[in-house]
Coordinates of C-alpha atoms in Angstrom, one line a residue:
Chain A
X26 CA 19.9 59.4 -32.1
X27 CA 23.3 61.2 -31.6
X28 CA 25.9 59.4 -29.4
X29 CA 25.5 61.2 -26.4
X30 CA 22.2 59.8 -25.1
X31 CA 23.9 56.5 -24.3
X32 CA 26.5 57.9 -22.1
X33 CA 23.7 59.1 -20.1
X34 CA 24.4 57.4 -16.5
X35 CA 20.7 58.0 -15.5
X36 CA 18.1 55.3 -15.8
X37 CA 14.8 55.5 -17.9
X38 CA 11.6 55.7 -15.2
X39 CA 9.8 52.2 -15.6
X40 CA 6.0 52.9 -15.6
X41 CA 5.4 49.1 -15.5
X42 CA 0.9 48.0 -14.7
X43 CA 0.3 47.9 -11.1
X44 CA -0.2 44.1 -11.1
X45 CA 3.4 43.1 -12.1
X46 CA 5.4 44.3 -8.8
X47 CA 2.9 41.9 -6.9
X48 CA 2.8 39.3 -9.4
X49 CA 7.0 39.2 -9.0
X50 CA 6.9 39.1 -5.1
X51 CA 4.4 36.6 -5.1
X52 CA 6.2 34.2 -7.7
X53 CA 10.0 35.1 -5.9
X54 CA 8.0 34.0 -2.6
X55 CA 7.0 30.8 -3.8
X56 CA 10.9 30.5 -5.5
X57 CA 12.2 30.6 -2.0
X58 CA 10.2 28.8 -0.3
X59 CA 11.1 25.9 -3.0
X60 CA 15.2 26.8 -2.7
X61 CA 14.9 26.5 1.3
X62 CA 12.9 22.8 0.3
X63 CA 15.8 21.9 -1.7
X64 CA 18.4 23.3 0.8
X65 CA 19.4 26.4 -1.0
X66 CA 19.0 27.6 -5.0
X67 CA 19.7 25.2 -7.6
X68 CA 23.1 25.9 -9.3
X69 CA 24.0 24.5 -13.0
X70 CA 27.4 24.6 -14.5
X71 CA 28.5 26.6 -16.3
X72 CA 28.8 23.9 -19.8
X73 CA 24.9 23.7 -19.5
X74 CA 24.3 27.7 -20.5
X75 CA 23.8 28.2 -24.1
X76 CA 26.9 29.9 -24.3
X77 CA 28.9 27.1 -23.9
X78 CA 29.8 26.3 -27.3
X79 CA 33.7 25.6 -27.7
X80 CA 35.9 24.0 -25.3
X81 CA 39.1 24.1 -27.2
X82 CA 38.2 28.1 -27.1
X83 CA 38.1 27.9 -23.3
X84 CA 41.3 26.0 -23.4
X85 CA 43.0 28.3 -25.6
X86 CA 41.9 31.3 -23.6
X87 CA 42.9 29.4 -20.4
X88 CA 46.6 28.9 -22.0
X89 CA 47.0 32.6 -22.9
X90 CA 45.2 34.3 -20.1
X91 CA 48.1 32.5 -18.2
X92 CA 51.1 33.4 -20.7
X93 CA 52.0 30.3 -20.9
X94 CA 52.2 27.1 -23.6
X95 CA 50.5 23.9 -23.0
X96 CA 50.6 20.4 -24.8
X97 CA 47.2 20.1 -25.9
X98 CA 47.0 16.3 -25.2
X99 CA 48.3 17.0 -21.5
X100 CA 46.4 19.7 -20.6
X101 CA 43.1 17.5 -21.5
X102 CA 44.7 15.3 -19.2
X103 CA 44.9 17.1 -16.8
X104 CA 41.8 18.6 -16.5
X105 CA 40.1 15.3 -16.7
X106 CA 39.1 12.8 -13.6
X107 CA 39.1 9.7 -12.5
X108 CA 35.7 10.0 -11.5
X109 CA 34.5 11.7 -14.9
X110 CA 36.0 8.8 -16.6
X111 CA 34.1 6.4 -14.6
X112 CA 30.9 8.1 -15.1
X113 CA 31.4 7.9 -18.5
X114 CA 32.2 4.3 -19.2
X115 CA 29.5 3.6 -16.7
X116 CA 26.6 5.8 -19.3
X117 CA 28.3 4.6 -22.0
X118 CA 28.0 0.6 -20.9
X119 CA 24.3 1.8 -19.4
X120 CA 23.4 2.6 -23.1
X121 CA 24.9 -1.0 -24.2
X122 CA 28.1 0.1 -26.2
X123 CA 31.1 -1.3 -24.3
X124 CA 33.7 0.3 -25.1
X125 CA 36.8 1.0 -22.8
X126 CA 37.4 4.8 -23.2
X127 CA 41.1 5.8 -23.9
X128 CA 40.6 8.7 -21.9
X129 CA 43.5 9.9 -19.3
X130 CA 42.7 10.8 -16.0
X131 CA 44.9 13.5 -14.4
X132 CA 46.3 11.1 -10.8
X133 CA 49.8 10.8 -11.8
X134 CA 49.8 14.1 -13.1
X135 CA 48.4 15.4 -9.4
X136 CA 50.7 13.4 -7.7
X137 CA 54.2 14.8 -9.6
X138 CA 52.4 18.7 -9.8
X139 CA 51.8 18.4 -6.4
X140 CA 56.2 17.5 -5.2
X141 CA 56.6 20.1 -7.8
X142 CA 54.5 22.7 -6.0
X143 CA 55.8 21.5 -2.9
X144 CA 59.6 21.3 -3.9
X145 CA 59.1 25.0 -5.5
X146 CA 57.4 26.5 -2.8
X147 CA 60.4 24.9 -0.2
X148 CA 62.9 26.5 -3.0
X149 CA 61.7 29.7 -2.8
X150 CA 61.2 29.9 1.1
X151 CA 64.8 28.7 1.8
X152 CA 66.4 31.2 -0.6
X153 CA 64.1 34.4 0.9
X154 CA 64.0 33.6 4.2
X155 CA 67.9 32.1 4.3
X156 CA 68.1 33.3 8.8
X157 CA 65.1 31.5 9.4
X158 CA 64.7 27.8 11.3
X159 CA 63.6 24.8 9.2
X160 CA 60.4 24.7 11.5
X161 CA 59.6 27.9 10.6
X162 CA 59.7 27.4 6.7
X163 CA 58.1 24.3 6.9
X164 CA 55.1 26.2 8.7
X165 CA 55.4 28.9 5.6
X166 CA 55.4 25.7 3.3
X167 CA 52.5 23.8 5.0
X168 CA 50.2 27.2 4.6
X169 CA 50.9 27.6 1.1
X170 CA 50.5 24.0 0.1
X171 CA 47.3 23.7 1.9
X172 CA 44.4 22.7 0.4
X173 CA 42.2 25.9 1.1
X174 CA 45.1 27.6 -0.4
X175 CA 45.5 25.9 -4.0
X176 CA 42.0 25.8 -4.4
X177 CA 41.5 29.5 -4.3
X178 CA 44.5 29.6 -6.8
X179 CA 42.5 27.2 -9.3
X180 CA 38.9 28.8 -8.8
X181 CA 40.7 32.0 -9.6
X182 CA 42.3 31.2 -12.7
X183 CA 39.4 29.7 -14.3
X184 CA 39.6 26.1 -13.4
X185 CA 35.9 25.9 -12.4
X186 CA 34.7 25.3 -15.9
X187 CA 37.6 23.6 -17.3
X188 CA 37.5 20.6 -15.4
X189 CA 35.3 17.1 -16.8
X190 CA 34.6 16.0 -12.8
X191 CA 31.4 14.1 -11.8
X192 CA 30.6 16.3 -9.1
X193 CA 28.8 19.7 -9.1
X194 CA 29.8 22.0 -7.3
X195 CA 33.5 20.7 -7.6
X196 CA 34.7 20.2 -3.9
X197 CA 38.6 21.2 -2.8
X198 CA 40.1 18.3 -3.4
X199 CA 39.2 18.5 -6.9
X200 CA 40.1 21.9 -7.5
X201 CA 43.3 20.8 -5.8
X202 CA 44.2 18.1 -7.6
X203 CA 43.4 19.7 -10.8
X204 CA 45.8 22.6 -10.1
X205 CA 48.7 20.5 -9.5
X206 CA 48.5 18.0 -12.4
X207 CA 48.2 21.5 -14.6
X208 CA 51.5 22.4 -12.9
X209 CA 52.8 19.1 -14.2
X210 CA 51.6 19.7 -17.5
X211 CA 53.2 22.8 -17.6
X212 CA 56.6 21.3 -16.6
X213 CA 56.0 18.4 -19.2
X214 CA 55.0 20.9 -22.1
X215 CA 57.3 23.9 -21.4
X216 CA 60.4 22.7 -19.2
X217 CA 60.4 23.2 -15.1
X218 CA 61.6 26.3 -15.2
X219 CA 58.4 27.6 -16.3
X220 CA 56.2 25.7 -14.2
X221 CA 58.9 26.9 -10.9
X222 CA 58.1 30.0 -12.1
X223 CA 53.9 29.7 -12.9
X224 CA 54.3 28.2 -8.6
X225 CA 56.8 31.1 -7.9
X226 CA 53.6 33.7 -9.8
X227 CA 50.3 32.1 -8.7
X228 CA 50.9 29.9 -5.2
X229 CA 53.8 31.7 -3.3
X230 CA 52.8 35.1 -3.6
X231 CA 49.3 34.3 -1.4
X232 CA 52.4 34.7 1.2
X233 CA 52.0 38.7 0.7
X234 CA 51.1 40.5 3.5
X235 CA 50.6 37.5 5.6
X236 CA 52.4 37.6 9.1
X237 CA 54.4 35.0 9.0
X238 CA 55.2 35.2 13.1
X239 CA 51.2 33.9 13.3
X240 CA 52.0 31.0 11.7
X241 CA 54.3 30.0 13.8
X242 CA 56.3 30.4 17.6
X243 CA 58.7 28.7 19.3
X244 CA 57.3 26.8 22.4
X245 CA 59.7 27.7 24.5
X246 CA 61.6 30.7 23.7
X247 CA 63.8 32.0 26.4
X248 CA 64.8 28.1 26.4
X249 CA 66.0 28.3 22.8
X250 CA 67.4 31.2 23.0
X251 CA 69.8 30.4 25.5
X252 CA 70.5 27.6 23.8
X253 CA 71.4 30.2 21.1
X254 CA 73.7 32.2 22.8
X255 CA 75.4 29.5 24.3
X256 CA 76.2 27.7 21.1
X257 CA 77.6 31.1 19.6
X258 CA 79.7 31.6 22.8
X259 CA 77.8 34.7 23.6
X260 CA 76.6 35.1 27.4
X261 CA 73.7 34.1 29.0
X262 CA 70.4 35.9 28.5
X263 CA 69.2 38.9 30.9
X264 CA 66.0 39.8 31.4
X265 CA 65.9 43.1 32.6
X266 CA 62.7 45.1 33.4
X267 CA 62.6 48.0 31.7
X268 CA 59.4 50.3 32.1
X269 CA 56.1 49.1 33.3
X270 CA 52.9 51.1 34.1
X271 CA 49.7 50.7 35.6
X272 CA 50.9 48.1 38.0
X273 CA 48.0 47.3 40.6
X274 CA 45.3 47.8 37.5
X275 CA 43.7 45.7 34.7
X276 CA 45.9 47.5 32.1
X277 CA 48.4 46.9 33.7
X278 CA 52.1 46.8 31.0
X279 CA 56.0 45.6 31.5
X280 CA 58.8 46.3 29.0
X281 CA 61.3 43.8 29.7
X282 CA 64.2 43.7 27.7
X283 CA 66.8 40.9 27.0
X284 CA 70.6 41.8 27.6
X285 CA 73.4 39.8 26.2
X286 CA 76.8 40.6 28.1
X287 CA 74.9 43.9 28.8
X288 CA 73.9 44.4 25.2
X289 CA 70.6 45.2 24.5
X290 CA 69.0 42.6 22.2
X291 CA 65.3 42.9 22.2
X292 CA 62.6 44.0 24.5
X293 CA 59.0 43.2 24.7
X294 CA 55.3 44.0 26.3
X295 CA 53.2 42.1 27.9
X296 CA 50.2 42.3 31.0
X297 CA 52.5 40.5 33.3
X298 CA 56.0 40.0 34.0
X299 CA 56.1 36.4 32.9
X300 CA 54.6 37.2 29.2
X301 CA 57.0 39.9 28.7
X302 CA 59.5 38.3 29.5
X303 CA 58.3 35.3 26.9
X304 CA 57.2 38.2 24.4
X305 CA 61.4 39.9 25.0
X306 CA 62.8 36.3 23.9
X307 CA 60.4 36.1 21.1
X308 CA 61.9 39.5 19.7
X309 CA 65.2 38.6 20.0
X310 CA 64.4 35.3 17.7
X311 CA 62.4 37.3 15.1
X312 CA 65.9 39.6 15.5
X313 CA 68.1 36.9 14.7
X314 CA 65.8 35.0 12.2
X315 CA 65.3 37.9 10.5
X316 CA 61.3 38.1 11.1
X317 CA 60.5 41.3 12.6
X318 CA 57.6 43.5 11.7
X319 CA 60.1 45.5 9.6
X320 CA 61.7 43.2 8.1
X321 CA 62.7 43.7 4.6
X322 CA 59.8 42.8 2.2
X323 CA 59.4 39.5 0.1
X324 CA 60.9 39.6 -3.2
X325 CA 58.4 38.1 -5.9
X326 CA 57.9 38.4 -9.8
X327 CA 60.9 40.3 -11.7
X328 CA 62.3 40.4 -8.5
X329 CA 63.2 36.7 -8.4
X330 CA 65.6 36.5 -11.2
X331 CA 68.8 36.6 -9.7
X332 CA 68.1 34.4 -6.9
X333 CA 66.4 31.7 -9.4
X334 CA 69.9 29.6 -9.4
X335 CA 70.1 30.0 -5.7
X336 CA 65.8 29.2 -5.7
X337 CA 67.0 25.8 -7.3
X338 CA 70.3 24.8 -5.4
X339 CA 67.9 25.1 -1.9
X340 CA 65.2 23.6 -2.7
X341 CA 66.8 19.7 -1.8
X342 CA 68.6 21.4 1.2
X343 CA 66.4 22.5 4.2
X344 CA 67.3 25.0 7.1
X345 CA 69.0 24.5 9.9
X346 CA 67.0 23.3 13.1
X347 CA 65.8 25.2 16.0
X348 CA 67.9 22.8 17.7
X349 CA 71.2 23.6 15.7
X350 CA 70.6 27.1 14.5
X351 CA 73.6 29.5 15.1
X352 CA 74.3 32.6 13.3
X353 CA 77.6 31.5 11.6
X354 CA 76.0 28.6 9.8
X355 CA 73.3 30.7 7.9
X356 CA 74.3 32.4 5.0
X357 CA 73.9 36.3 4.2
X358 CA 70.7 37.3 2.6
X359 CA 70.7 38.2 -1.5
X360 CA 68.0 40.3 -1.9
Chain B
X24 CA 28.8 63.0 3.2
X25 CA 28.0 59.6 5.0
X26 CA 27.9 56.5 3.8
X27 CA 24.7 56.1 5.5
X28 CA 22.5 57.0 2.1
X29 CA 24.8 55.6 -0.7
X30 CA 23.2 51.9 -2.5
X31 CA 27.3 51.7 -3.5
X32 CA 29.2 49.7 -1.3
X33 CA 32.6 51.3 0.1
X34 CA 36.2 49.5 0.3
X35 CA 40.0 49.3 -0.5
X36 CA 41.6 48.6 -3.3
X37 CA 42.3 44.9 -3.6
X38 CA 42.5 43.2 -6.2
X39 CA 41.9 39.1 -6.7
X40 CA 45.1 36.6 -6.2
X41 CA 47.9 39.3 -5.5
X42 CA 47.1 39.8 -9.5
X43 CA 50.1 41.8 -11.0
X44 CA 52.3 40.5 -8.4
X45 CA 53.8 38.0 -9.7
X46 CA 52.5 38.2 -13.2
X47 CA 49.5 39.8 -14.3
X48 CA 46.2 37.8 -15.5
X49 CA 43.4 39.5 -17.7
X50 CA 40.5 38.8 -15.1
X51 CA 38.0 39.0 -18.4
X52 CA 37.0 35.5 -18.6
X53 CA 34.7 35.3 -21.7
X54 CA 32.3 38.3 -23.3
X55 CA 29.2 37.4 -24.9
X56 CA 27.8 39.9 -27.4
X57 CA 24.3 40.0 -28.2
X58 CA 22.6 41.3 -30.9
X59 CA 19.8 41.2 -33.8
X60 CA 20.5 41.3 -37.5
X61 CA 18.4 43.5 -38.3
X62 CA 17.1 45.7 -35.9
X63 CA 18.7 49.0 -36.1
X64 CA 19.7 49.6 -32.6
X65 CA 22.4 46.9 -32.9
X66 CA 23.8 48.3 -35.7
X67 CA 27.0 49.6 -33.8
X68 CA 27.0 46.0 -32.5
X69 CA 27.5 44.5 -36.0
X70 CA 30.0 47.2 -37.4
X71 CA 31.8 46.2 -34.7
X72 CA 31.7 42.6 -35.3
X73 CA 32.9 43.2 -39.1
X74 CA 35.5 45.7 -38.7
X75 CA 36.9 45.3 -35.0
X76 CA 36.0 42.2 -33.1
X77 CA 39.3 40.2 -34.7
X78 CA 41.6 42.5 -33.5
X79 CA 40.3 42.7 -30.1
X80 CA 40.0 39.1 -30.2
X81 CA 44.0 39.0 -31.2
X82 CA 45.2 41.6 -28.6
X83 CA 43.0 39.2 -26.1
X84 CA 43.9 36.2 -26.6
X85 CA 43.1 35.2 -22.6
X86 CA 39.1 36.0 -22.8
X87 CA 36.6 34.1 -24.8
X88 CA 34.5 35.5 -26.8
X89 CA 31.2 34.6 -27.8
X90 CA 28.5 36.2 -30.6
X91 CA 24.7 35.2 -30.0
X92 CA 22.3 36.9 -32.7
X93 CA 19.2 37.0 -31.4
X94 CA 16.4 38.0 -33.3
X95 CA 14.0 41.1 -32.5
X96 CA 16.2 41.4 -28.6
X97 CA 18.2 44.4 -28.0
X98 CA 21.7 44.3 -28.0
X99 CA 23.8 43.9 -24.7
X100 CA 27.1 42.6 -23.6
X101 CA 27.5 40.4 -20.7
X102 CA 31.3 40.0 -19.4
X103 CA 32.3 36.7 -16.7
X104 CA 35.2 37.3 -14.7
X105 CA 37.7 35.0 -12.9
X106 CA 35.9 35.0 -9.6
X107 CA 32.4 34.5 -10.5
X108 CA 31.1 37.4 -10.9
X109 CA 29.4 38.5 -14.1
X110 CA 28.7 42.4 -15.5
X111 CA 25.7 43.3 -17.9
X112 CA 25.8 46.1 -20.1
X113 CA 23.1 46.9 -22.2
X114 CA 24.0 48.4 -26.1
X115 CA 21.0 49.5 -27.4
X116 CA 21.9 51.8 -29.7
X117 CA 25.4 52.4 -29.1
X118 CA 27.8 53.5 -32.0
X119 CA 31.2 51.4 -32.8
X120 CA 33.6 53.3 -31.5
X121 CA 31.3 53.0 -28.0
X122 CA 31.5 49.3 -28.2
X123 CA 35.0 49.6 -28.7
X124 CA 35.2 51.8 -25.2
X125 CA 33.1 49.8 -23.3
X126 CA 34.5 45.9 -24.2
X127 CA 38.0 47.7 -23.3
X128 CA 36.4 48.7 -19.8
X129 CA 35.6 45.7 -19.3
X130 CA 38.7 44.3 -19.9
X131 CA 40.4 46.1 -17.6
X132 CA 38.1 45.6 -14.6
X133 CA 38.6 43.1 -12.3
X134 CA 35.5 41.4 -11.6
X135 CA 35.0 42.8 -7.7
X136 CA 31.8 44.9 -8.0
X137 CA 32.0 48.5 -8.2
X138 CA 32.3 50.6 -5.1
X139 CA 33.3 53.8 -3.6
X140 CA 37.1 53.4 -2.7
X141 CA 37.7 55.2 0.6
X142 CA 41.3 55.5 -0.2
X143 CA 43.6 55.1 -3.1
X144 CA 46.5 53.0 -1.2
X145 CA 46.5 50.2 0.6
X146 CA 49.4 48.8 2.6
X147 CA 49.9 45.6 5.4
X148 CA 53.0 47.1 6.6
X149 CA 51.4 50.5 8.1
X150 CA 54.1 51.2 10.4
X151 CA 58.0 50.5 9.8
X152 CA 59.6 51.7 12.9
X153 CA 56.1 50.6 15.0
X154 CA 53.4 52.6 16.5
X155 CA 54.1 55.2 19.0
X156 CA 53.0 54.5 22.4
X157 CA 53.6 56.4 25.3
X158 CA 56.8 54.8 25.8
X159 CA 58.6 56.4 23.2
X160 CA 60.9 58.6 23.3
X161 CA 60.5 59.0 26.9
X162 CA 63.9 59.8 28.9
X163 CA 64.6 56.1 30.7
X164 CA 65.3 57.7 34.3
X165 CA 61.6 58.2 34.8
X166 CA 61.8 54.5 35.8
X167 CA 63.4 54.9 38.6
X168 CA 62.9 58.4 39.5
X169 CA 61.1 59.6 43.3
X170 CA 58.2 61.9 42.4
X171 CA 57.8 65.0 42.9
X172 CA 61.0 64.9 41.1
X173 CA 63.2 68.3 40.5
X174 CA 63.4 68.2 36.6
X175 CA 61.0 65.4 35.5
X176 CA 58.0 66.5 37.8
X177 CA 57.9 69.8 35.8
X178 CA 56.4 70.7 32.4
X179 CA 58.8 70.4 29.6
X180 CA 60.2 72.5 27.3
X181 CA 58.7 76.0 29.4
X182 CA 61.1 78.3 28.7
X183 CA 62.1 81.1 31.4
X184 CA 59.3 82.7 33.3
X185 CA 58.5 86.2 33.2
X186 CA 60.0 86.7 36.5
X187 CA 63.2 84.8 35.7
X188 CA 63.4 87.2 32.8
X189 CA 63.4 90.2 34.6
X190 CA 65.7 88.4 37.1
X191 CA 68.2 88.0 34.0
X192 CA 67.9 91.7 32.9
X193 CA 68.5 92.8 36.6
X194 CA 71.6 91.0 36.6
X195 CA 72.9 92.0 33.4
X196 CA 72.4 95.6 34.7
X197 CA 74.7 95.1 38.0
X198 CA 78.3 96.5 37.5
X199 CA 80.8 93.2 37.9
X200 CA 84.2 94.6 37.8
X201 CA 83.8 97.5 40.3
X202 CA 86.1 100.2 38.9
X203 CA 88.9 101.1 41.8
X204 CA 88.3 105.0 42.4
X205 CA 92.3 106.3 41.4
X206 CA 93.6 108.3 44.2

């Protein structure tokens, strides 16, 4: 056959007997009716397939697929749980040998990956977003530290069929807790600049085109940033009205702008007078934070390495408080 | 052309994880080659296998890759990505150096499922300087202007009228400096 005929895109007509396409409904019937029985289709792991022959393969793949070097020994760790070990010993004294196995579980290792991660993360917020208030960052921090968060992270670099856990299908914590003691291992095998820098790759760029003003607001911010102004010896806020439309109508829209000594700061939109007015003093805080909708965008990658010193130096030194935030106090931005 | 009568699914561009953000990860997770030892439509299969499975298998170090002979079955390759999702590719037949093309396709796919891409960018900052609205650029004093007003109530940028035209030309016609009649 020349070497054309399998390039061909279109499929082969099937003439298959006219008894299999009812045979296959009736037998996929009868599957479903059994799944909905069970409470949805049986799922195995992926270690019972035939094809799961070599771990230390997987491993190995794991390792390079990530560009990075593990300790062997570490990595096992790491990827191993408490509740594997227990289910172990337990078959193993079940079958009468009583042995105490010498295998690791990965807890300590979660516990340091995850202040690692944490402590990274914090690092790398501080040093990007350098205007911004310390509530603000530790929003930013709690997103990416969540739990829904890692454990995308470790489904989607291949920890699914790594781990040795006693439960099937792993839950979050698991995936969680896996992901951080790797992070650990990292740091123990290859130095911590390498695991700041697997966090800086894999957890803190889930930030990217996220808006960050969702995650959080200021409860009160014409309060705060009067406050502002008042602590940078600038005059008081005024909220001037600006444009409306549609005044006596369901759409109806007010532009009300804040003036500072009559400078124009901000303005912002809103269905009444009250939540522009809220919406105005919002603007002028993303202004002086630095977290408008065009703001400059977050450095990540490549990008990172001339702020990696400053990365380090901030990540033991939060941000100044809504409560003390002035604009003298907050260093320039390096990026 | 409507999307209406297409079996392929539609979409952006995304791609899993922000991948090649911060660093880029192969989403190939393992490849399983299957093949028969002696049936001659897997003979590309096996000269593949003796002359360029170990480099492929150096050059990619991050996917697993596993050989099943299977007697009297037809060849096939199935590839498992990162997020689950796994891609079958029968090889009856197929030559080496097709082997060789495919296995580097699916190397380079990510694992979503192939679709139609309605456009080749994607971007979450659509807008820098923000969305026009009827706001902008409008001239401030219609806040507080009385309608009918002289200049705003009328359409901009008209231009002289026909008759203002002619009223120009008529002008330009009059004498202005009246010569004195020497006596």
């Amino acid at each position: 056959m020349n070497e054309l005929s399998a390039i061909n895109v279109i499929s082969k007509r099937n003439f298959k007997p006219r008894w299999v396409a009812p045979t296959l409904r009736e037998i996929k019937r009868r599957k479903d009716v059994e799944d909905d029985r069970n409470g949805g289709p049986k799922i195995f792991h992926r270690s019972t397939f035939l094809e799961w022959l070599n771990y230390n393969a997987e491993i190995f793949a794991f390792s390079n697929r990530l560009g990075e070097k593990f300790n062997e020994a570490t990595l096992q760790t790491a990827l191993t749980h408490k509740s594997y070990v227990e289910r172990e010993t337990a078959r193993l004294s079940d079958m009468g040998v009583d042995s105490y196995l010498q295998i690791q579980n990965n807890e300590e290792l979660a516990v340091a990956g995850g202040e690692m991660i944490s402590k990274f993360t914090n690092g790398y917020l501080r040093a990007v977003f350098t205007h911004v208030p310390e509530e603000l960052i530790m929003a930013m921090h709690e997103f990416l530290t969540s739990t829904s968060n890692l454990e995308t992270v470790g489904k989607h670099i291949g920890l699914g069929d790594l781990m040795l856990c006693s439960d099937f299908p792993c839950e979050s914590e698991t995936y969680v807790k896996s992901l951080k003691a790797v992070v650990a291992a990292l740091a123990e095998s290859s130095g911590e600049e390498r695991a700041r820098i697997f966090v800086q790759d894999l957890v803190v760029t889930q930030l990217y085109g996220l808006d960050i003003n969702e995650l959080w607001n200021p409860a009160d911010p014409v309060g705060n940033l009067t406050d502002i102004l008042k602590r940078e010896g600038k005059a008081e806020p005024e909220f001037r009205l600006i444009k409306h439309s549609g005044q006596n109508s369901v759409l109806a829209v007010y532009y009300v702008g804040v003036y500072s000594d009559k400078n124009f700061i901000a303005e912002g939109a809103g269905e009444s007078l009250e939540i522009a007015k809220e919406m105005a003093a919002r603007e002028a805080l993303k202004q002086l934070f630095h977290t408008e909708d065009s703001m400059k965008a977050l450095p990540f990658g490549r990008q990172l390495k001339n702020i990696q010193s400053k990365i380090v130096q901030l990540e033991n030194q939060p941000n100044l408080p809504l409560s003390k935030w002035i604009s003298e106090k907050v260093t320039s931005a390096v990026h | 052309m409507s999307n209406k009568h297409l079996f392929l699914p539609s979409g952006f561009i995304r791609t899993p994880l922000q991948n090649g953000l911060g660093r880029y990860i192969p989403q190939l997770q393992r490849i399983t080659l299957k093949f028969c030892k002696n049936h001659g439509g897997s003979r590309g299969v096996r000269d593949f296998i003796e002359t360029d499975l170990m480099e492929f298998a150096k050059t990619n170090p991050g996917t697993v890759v596993y050989l099943k002979p299977r007697r009297h079955r037809y060849p096939c390759m199935v590839a498992e990505y990162l997020n689950g999702e796994r891609e079958y590719l029968s090889c009856h037949e197929f030559s080496r150096a097709e082997i060789q093309k495919w296995l580097s396709y699916m190397c380079t796919r990510s694992g979503i499922p192939v679709m139609r891409f309605r456009k080749y960018q994607h971007t979450d900052y659509p807008s820098i300087q923000g969305v026009w609205n009827p706001f902008t650029h409008q001239a401030p004093e219609i806040n507080v202007a009385q309608f009918p007003h002289e200049i705003l109530s009328k359409p901009v940028n008209n231009g002289p009228t026909a008759t203002d035209q002619l009223i120009e030309i008529f002008k330009k016609t009059q004498i202005k400096d009246p010569v004195k009649p020497e006596h």
